[in-house]
C-alpha atoms as a PDB file:
ATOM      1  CA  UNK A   1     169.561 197.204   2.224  1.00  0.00           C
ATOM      2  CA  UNK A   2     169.486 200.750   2.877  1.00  0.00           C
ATOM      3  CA  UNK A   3     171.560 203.231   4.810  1.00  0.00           C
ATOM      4  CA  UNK A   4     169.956 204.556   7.971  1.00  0.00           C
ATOM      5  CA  UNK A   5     169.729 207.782  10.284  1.00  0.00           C
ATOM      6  CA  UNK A   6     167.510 209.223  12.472  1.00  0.00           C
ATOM      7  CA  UNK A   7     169.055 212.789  12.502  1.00  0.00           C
ATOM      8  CA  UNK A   8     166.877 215.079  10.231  1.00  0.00           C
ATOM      9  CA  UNK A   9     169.493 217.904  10.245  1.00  0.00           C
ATOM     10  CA  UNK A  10     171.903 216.004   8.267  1.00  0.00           C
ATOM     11  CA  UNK A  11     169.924 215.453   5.241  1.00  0.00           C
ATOM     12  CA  UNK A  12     170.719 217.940   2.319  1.00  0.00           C
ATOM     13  CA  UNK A  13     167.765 216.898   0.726  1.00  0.00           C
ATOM     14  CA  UNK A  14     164.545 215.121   2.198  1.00  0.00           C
ATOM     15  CA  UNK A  15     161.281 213.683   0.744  1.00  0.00           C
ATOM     16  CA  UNK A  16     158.896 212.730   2.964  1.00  0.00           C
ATOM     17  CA  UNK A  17     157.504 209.111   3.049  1.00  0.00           C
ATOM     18  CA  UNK A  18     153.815 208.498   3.101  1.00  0.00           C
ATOM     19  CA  UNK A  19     152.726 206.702   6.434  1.00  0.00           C
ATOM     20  CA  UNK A  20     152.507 203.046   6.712  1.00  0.00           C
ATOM     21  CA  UNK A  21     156.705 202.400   5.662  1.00  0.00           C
ATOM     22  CA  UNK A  22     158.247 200.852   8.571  1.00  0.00           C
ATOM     23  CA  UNK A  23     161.842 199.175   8.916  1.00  0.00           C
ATOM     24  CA  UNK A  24     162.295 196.243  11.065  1.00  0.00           C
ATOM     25  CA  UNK A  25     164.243 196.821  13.941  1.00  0.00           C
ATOM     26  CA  UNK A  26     166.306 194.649  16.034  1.00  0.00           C
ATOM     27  CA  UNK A  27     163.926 193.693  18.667  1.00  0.00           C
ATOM     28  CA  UNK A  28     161.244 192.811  16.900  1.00  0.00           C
ATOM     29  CA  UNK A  29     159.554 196.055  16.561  1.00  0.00           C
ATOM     30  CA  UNK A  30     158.481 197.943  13.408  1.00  0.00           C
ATOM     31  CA  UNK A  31     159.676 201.731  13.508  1.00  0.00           C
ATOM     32  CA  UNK A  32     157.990 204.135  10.860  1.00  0.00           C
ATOM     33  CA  UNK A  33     160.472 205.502   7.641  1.00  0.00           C
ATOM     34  CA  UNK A  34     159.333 209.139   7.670  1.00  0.00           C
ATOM     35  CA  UNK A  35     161.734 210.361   4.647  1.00  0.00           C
ATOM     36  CA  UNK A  36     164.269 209.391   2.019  1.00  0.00           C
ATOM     37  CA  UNK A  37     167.344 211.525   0.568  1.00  0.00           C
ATOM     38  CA  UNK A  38     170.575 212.382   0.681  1.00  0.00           C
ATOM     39  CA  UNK A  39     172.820 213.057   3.224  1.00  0.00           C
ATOM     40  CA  UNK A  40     176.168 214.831   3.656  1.00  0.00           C
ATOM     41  CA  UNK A  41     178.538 215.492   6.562  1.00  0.00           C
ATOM     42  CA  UNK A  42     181.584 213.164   5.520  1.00  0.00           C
ATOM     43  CA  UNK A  43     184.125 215.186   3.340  1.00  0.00           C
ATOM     44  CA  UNK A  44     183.693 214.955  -0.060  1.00  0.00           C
ATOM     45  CA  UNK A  45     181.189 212.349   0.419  1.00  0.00           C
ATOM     46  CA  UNK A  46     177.230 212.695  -0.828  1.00  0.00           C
ATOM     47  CA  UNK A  47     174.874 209.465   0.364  1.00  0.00           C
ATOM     48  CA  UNK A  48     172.157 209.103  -1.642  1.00  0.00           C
ATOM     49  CA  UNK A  49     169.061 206.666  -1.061  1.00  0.00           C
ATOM     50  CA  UNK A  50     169.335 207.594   3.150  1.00  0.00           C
ATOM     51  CA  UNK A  51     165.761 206.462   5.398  1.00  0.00           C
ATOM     52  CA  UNK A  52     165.141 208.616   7.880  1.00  0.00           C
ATOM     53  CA  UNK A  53     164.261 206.736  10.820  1.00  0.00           C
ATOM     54  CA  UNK A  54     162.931 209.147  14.014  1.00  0.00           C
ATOM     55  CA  UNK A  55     163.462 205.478  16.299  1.00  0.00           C
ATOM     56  CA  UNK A  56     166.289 204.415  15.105  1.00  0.00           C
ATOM     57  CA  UNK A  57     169.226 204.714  18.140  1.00  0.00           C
ATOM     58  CA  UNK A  58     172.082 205.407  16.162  1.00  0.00           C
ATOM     59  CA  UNK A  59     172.966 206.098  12.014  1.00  0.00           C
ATOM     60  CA  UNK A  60     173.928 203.209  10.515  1.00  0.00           C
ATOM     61  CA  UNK A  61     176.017 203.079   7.245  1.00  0.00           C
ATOM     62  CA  UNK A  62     176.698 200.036   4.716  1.00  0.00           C
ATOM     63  CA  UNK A  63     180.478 199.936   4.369  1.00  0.00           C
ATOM     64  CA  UNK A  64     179.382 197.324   1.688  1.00  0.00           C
ATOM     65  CA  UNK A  65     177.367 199.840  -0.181  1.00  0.00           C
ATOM     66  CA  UNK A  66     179.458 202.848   0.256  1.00  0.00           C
ATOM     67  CA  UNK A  67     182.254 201.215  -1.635  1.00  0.00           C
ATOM     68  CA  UNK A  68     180.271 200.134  -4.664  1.00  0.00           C
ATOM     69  CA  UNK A  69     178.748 203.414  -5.279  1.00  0.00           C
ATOM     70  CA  UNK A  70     181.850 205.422  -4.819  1.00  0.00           C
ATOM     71  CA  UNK A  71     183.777 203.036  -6.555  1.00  0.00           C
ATOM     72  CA  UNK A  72     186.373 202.944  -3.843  1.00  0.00           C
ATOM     73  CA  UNK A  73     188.040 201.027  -0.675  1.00  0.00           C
ATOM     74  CA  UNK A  74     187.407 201.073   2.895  1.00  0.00           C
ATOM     75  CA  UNK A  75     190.773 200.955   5.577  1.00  0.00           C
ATOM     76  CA  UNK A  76     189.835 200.460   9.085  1.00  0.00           C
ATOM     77  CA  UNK A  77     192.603 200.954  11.420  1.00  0.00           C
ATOM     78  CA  UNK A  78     192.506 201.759  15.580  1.00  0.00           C
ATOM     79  CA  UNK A  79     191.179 205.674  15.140  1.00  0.00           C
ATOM     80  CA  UNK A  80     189.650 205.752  11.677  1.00  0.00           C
ATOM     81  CA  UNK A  81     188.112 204.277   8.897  1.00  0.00           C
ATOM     82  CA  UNK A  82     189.323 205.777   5.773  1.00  0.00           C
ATOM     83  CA  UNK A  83     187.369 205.590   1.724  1.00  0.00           C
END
């Protein structure tokens, strides 16, 4: 599983993805990838591997996967989550 976003402004670094690379969204439908890369906007924090995803609704981020490739923990409490 990959990280997702749909906001192109975030990415520090974008490749574009040939057409015909679609994810699987909730509903059923297939929505195209249009680029990979990395993405920054969290403190000290680079995401690497990031689909860019003009359909998607909303970013979404793999606590899962965050914590294995910064080698860290995640905290949730009522007004943050904290790495």
């Amino acid at each position: 599983l990959r990280h997702l976003s749909r906001d192109r402004r975030r990415f520090c670094r974008l490749l574009f993805v040939p057409p015909g690379h679609t994810v699987q969204v909730v509903d059923g439908r297939h929505s195209p990838i249009t680029g990979q890369g990395e993405v920054t906007g969290v403190p000290n924090m680079r995401l690497t591997d990031i689909m860019l995803v003009l359909d998607f609704l909303i970013s979404l981020l793999l606590v899962s996967r965050i914590t294995n490739e910064l080698n860290c923990q995640a905290i949730f409490d009522v007004v943050a989550c904290t790495f």
